[in-house]
Amino acid sequence: MARRSATIYDIARAADVSHQSVSRYMRGLDMRRSTKEKIEKALETLSYRPNLTARALITGRSHRIGALTHEVNQYGPGLIIQGATSAAREAGYLLDVIALDMGDTNDLNQALSQLLQYDLDGILAFASTDSVKAVFEQTDFGVPALVAAEEEDYQVETSFDRPGVGQLVSHLVGLGHERLLHIGGPETYSAARNRLRAFEAALAHFGLKPAGVAHGDWSARSAYQAVMALPIGSVPTAIVAANDQMALGAIHALGQRGLRVPEDVSVTGVDDTPEAAYFTPALTTIRLDFKEQGKNALVALLNEIGDGGEHPSFLPAPTLVLRDSTGPRSTGATNP
């Protein structure tokens, strides 16, 4: 026979308190510490698992949050969702994730219509591109909603290191590099624009100008094509790619052109994907804590709902990871 789930009356008897006290505990109301400790001990003893429907009747909240994303199959966005899911669970919420096809208007409208039918306490909408952000900002969700997007970092003269790219530039300049090329992401992404601004501001900090700027689409192939297209004699001594995948493409293209990394050209990335340490050579990059980004976004939404207290920044501090793809500027490299 299946074991019956414990009720607040069972908990009250086990804790030797009133069921009203248990109800107050479930609603997060203040009570005497001794009473709270007895209830928590009873919960543990009875292996109590709160029923979301029952909790909703008590608190007037569903403890469900809808999460909208459009790049869940990508490394960064996927980890952001994981971080938000874990943070929601720790806060006693269930995160309902819907992956959207932003290129299909019917799919988007259908998904939004479906989501809004649920009894949700809030909606967390992750947006990477300008168009996606615009759609979310124009949508009336009817409940507290947070559009989680990387803010534009216009104050680059004082905060050029926020995306971590400044650390890469400082590292490369310290190795003697003065001709640095940036391979950026799509210009419709705020993250790509921020990393480009950070690159330019960091160079300006050292009195340098970019040796060039190329734009890829975050893929290794796009960076490979950009490096292969560089005119003879214009290959820089260092390449700062806006993500690790494009750094991989750049390394492959340099090899095809007869250049060694890092002996002839140093290459860096951003993200610190699990594969970055196993590139040939291992990639110097910036580690971004995507799970922490997801947690911070969830906490910010809980503040909107009225169930949070922290006010974290969406972007945690980046970390420079030094590996083998960077080295001192070569003075005698060929430049195919």
Coordinates of C-alpha atoms in Angstrom, one line a residue:
M1 CA 0.0 0.0 0.0
A2 CA 1.3 3.4 -0.9
R3 CA 2.3 5.6 2.0
R4 CA -0.1 8.5 2.7
S5 CA 1.5 11.9 2.4
A6 CA 1.8 13.8 5.7
T7 CA -0.6 16.7 6.3
I8 CA -0.2 19.8 8.4
Y9 CA -2.2 18.0 11.1
D10 CA 0.3 15.1 11.2
I11 CA 3.1 17.7 11.4
A12 CA 1.4 19.5 14.2
R13 CA 0.9 16.3 16.2
A14 CA 4.6 15.3 15.7
A15 CA 5.8 18.7 16.7
D16 CA 3.3 19.1 19.5
V17 CA 2.1 22.4 18.2
S18 CA -1.2 23.7 16.8
H19 CA -2.0 23.2 13.1
Q20 CA -2.3 27.0 13.0
S21 CA 1.4 27.3 13.9
V22 CA 2.3 24.9 11.1
S23 CA 0.2 27.0 8.7
R24 CA 2.0 30.1 9.8
Y25 CA 5.3 28.4 9.2
M26 CA 4.3 27.3 5.7
R27 CA 3.4 30.9 4.9
G28 CA 6.8 32.1 6.1
L29 CA 5.3 34.2 8.9
D30 CA 7.3 35.1 12.1
M31 CA 7.1 32.8 15.1
R32 CA 9.0 31.8 18.1
R33 CA 12.3 30.1 17.3
S34 CA 11.5 27.1 19.5
T35 CA 8.3 26.5 17.7
K36 CA 10.0 26.8 14.3
E37 CA 12.6 24.3 15.3
K38 CA 10.0 21.8 16.5
I39 CA 8.1 22.1 13.2
E40 CA 11.3 21.7 11.1
K41 CA 12.3 18.6 13.1
A42 CA 8.8 17.1 12.5
L43 CA 9.0 17.9 8.8
E44 CA 12.3 16.1 8.6
T45 CA 11.1 13.1 10.6
L46 CA 8.0 12.7 8.4
S47 CA 9.9 13.3 5.2
Y48 CA 7.3 16.0 4.4
R49 CA 7.2 17.3 0.8
P50 CA 5.0 20.3 0.4
N51 CA 2.2 20.0 -2.2
L52 CA 2.3 23.0 -4.5
T53 CA -1.5 23.0 -4.9
A54 CA -2.0 23.0 -1.1
R55 CA 0.6 25.7 -0.7
A56 CA -1.1 27.8 -3.3
L57 CA -4.4 27.6 -1.4
I58 CA -2.6 28.7 1.8
T59 CA -0.4 31.4 0.4
G60 CA -2.4 32.6 -2.6
R61 CA 0.6 31.9 -4.8
S62 CA 1.2 29.0 -7.3
H63 CA 5.0 29.0 -6.7
R64 CA 5.4 28.5 -10.4
I65 CA 7.5 30.7 -12.7
G66 CA 7.5 30.6 -16.5
A67 CA 10.9 30.9 -18.2
L68 CA 11.2 31.8 -21.9
T69 CA 14.4 31.2 -23.8
H70 CA 15.3 31.0 -27.4
E71 CA 18.8 29.4 -27.3
V72 CA 18.6 26.6 -24.8
N73 CA 20.8 24.4 -27.0
Q74 CA 23.6 26.9 -26.8
Y75 CA 26.3 26.6 -24.1
G76 CA 25.8 29.9 -22.3
P77 CA 22.0 30.1 -22.5
G78 CA 21.7 26.4 -21.5
L79 CA 23.7 27.0 -18.3
I80 CA 21.8 30.2 -17.5
I81 CA 18.6 28.1 -17.5
Q82 CA 20.2 25.5 -15.3
G83 CA 21.2 28.2 -12.8
A84 CA 17.7 29.7 -12.8
T85 CA 16.1 26.3 -12.4
S86 CA 18.3 25.5 -9.4
A87 CA 17.7 28.9 -7.8
A88 CA 14.0 28.5 -8.3
R89 CA 14.0 25.1 -6.6
E90 CA 16.0 26.4 -3.7
A91 CA 13.4 29.2 -3.2
G92 CA 10.5 26.8 -3.3
Y93 CA 9.4 27.5 -6.9
L94 CA 8.9 25.3 -10.0
L95 CA 10.4 26.8 -13.2
D96 CA 8.4 25.9 -16.3
V97 CA 10.8 26.4 -19.3
I98 CA 9.6 27.0 -22.8
A99 CA 12.1 27.1 -25.7
L100 CA 10.9 29.5 -28.4
D101 CA 11.6 29.5 -32.1
M102 CA 12.0 33.3 -32.5
G103 CA 12.0 32.9 -36.3
D104 CA 8.5 31.5 -36.3
T105 CA 5.9 34.1 -35.3
N106 CA 3.1 31.6 -35.0
D107 CA 5.3 29.4 -32.7
L108 CA 6.1 32.4 -30.5
N109 CA 2.4 33.5 -30.2
Q110 CA 1.3 30.0 -29.5
A111 CA 3.9 29.5 -26.8
L112 CA 3.1 32.8 -25.2
S113 CA -0.6 32.1 -25.3
Q114 CA -0.1 28.6 -23.7
L115 CA 2.2 30.0 -21.0
L116 CA -0.2 32.7 -20.0
Q117 CA -3.0 30.1 -19.4
Y118 CA -1.1 28.8 -16.4
D119 CA -1.4 30.3 -12.9
L120 CA 2.1 31.8 -12.6
D121 CA 3.6 34.0 -10.0
G122 CA 6.0 35.5 -12.5
I123 CA 7.7 35.2 -15.9
L124 CA 11.5 35.2 -16.6
A125 CA 12.2 36.0 -20.3
F126 CA 15.8 35.5 -21.4
A127 CA 16.7 37.6 -24.4
S128 CA 20.0 37.6 -26.3
T129 CA 19.2 39.7 -29.3
D130 CA 17.6 43.1 -29.9
S131 CA 14.6 41.6 -31.7
V132 CA 13.8 39.1 -29.0
K133 CA 14.2 41.7 -26.3
A134 CA 11.8 44.0 -28.2
V135 CA 9.1 41.2 -28.4
F136 CA 9.3 40.5 -24.7
E137 CA 9.2 44.1 -23.7
Q138 CA 6.1 44.7 -25.8
T139 CA 4.3 41.6 -24.3
D140 CA 1.7 42.1 -21.5
F141 CA 2.4 39.0 -19.4
G142 CA -0.2 40.0 -16.8
V143 CA 2.1 39.0 -13.9
P144 CA 5.4 40.3 -12.6
A145 CA 7.9 39.8 -15.5
L146 CA 11.7 40.3 -15.9
V147 CA 13.4 40.5 -19.3
A148 CA 16.9 39.2 -18.5
A149 CA 19.2 40.6 -21.0
E150 CA 22.8 41.8 -20.9
E151 CA 22.7 45.6 -20.4
E152 CA 24.5 47.8 -22.8
D153 CA 27.9 48.8 -21.3
Y154 CA 28.3 52.3 -22.5
Q155 CA 30.5 53.5 -19.7
V156 CA 33.5 51.7 -21.1
E157 CA 36.0 54.3 -20.1
T158 CA 35.5 53.3 -16.5
S159 CA 34.2 49.8 -16.8
F160 CA 35.9 48.3 -19.8
D161 CA 36.7 45.1 -18.0
R162 CA 33.2 44.1 -17.1
P163 CA 32.8 41.5 -19.8
G164 CA 36.4 40.3 -19.1
V165 CA 37.8 41.3 -22.5
G166 CA 39.9 44.0 -20.8
Q167 CA 41.7 41.3 -18.9
L168 CA 42.6 39.5 -22.1
V169 CA 43.8 42.7 -23.7
S170 CA 45.9 43.6 -20.6
H171 CA 47.4 40.1 -20.7
L172 CA 48.3 40.3 -24.4
V173 CA 49.7 43.8 -24.1
G174 CA 51.8 42.6 -21.2
L175 CA 53.2 40.0 -23.6
G176 CA 54.3 42.7 -26.0
H177 CA 51.4 42.6 -28.4
E178 CA 50.4 45.8 -30.0
R179 CA 48.5 44.6 -33.1
L180 CA 45.3 43.0 -31.9
L181 CA 42.3 42.0 -34.0
H182 CA 38.9 41.3 -32.6
I183 CA 36.5 38.8 -34.0
G184 CA 33.1 39.8 -32.7
G185 CA 29.7 38.2 -32.5
P186 CA 26.6 39.3 -34.4
E187 CA 26.0 43.0 -34.0
T188 CA 22.3 42.3 -33.0
Y189 CA 23.6 40.8 -29.7
S190 CA 24.2 43.2 -26.8
A191 CA 26.9 40.8 -25.5
A192 CA 28.8 41.1 -28.8
R193 CA 28.5 44.9 -28.7
N194 CA 29.7 45.0 -25.1
R195 CA 32.7 42.8 -25.9
L196 CA 33.7 45.0 -28.8
R197 CA 33.4 48.1 -26.7
A198 CA 35.5 46.5 -24.0
F199 CA 38.1 45.5 -26.6
E200 CA 38.4 49.0 -28.0
A201 CA 38.3 50.7 -24.6
A202 CA 41.0 48.4 -23.3
L203 CA 43.3 49.2 -26.2
A204 CA 42.7 52.9 -25.8
H205 CA 43.6 52.5 -22.2
F206 CA 47.1 51.4 -23.4
G207 CA 47.2 54.0 -26.2
L208 CA 46.6 51.5 -28.9
K209 CA 44.1 51.1 -31.8
P210 CA 42.6 47.8 -33.1
A211 CA 44.5 46.1 -35.9
G212 CA 41.0 45.3 -37.2
V213 CA 37.5 44.1 -36.3
A214 CA 35.7 41.2 -38.0
H215 CA 32.2 40.0 -37.3
G216 CA 31.2 36.3 -37.0
D217 CA 28.1 34.6 -35.9
W218 CA 29.5 32.9 -32.8
S219 CA 30.4 29.8 -34.9
A220 CA 33.9 28.4 -35.4
R221 CA 33.2 28.4 -39.2
S222 CA 32.6 32.2 -39.2
A223 CA 35.9 33.0 -37.5
Y224 CA 37.7 30.5 -39.7
Q225 CA 36.4 32.3 -42.8
A226 CA 37.3 35.7 -41.3
V227 CA 40.9 34.8 -40.7
M228 CA 41.3 33.0 -44.0
A229 CA 40.0 36.2 -45.7
L230 CA 42.6 38.5 -44.1
P231 CA 44.9 40.0 -46.7
I232 CA 48.5 38.9 -47.0
G233 CA 50.6 40.9 -44.6
S234 CA 47.7 42.0 -42.4
V235 CA 47.5 39.1 -39.9
P236 CA 47.9 40.5 -36.4
T237 CA 50.1 39.2 -33.6
A238 CA 47.1 38.5 -31.5
I239 CA 43.4 37.7 -32.0
V240 CA 40.7 38.3 -29.4
A241 CA 37.7 36.3 -30.3
A242 CA 34.3 37.1 -28.7
N243 CA 33.7 33.4 -27.8
D244 CA 35.6 30.1 -27.6
Q245 CA 34.0 28.6 -30.7
M246 CA 35.3 31.5 -32.9
A247 CA 38.7 31.2 -31.2
L248 CA 38.7 27.6 -32.4
G249 CA 37.9 28.6 -35.9
A250 CA 40.7 31.2 -35.8
I251 CA 43.3 28.7 -34.6
H252 CA 42.4 26.3 -37.4
A253 CA 42.6 29.0 -40.0
L254 CA 46.0 30.2 -38.8
G255 CA 47.3 26.7 -39.0
Q256 CA 46.1 26.4 -42.6
R257 CA 48.0 29.6 -43.3
G258 CA 51.2 28.2 -41.9
L259 CA 51.1 30.2 -38.7
R260 CA 51.7 28.7 -35.3
V261 CA 49.7 29.5 -32.1
P262 CA 51.1 31.1 -30.0
E263 CA 54.6 31.3 -31.5
D264 CA 53.4 33.5 -34.4
V265 CA 49.9 34.6 -33.3
S266 CA 48.3 34.5 -29.9
V267 CA 44.5 33.6 -29.7
T268 CA 42.0 34.1 -26.9
G269 CA 38.3 33.4 -26.4
V270 CA 35.5 34.1 -24.0
D271 CA 33.2 31.7 -22.1
D272 CA 35.6 28.9 -21.0
T273 CA 33.6 26.1 -22.5
P274 CA 34.4 22.6 -21.3
E275 CA 36.4 22.0 -24.6
A276 CA 38.5 25.1 -24.3
A277 CA 41.1 23.3 -22.1
Y278 CA 41.5 20.6 -24.8
F279 CA 42.0 22.8 -27.9
T280 CA 45.4 22.5 -29.6
P281 CA 46.8 24.5 -28.0
A282 CA 44.7 24.8 -24.9
L283 CA 42.8 28.1 -25.0
T284 CA 43.4 31.2 -22.9
T285 CA 40.0 32.6 -22.3
I286 CA 37.6 34.3 -19.9
R287 CA 35.5 32.2 -17.6
L288 CA 31.9 33.4 -17.3
D289 CA 29.7 32.0 -14.6
F290 CA 26.5 31.4 -16.6
K291 CA 24.8 29.5 -13.9
E292 CA 25.3 32.4 -11.5
Q293 CA 23.7 34.7 -14.2
G294 CA 20.6 32.5 -14.2
K295 CA 20.5 32.5 -10.4
N296 CA 20.8 36.3 -10.4
A297 CA 18.0 36.7 -12.9
L298 CA 15.7 34.5 -10.8
V299 CA 16.5 36.4 -7.6
A300 CA 15.8 39.7 -9.4
L301 CA 12.4 38.3 -10.5
L302 CA 11.6 37.2 -6.9
N303 CA 12.3 40.8 -5.9
E304 CA 9.6 41.9 -8.3
I305 CA 7.2 39.2 -7.0
G306 CA 8.0 40.4 -3.4
D307 CA 9.7 37.1 -2.4
G308 CA 13.4 38.1 -2.5
G309 CA 15.8 40.3 -0.7
E310 CA 19.1 40.4 -2.7
H311 CA 19.8 42.7 -5.6
P312 CA 22.6 40.9 -7.5
S313 CA 24.2 42.1 -10.7
F314 CA 23.1 40.0 -13.7
L315 CA 26.8 39.6 -14.8
P316 CA 29.1 38.0 -12.2
A317 CA 32.7 39.0 -12.2
P318 CA 34.7 37.3 -15.0
T319 CA 37.8 35.3 -14.5
L320 CA 40.9 35.2 -16.7
V321 CA 42.0 31.6 -17.4
L322 CA 45.6 31.4 -18.8
R323 CA 46.5 28.5 -21.0
D324 CA 48.8 27.8 -23.9
S325 CA 47.3 29.7 -26.8
T326 CA 49.0 33.0 -25.7
G327 CA 52.7 33.8 -25.6
P328 CA 55.2 36.7 -26.1
R329 CA 54.9 38.6 -29.4
S330 CA 57.1 37.1 -32.1
T331 CA 59.6 39.4 -33.7
G332 CA 60.3 37.2 -36.7
A333 CA 57.0 35.6 -37.7
T334 CA 56.1 35.2 -41.3
N335 CA 52.7 36.7 -42.3
P336 CA 51.0 34.6 -44.9

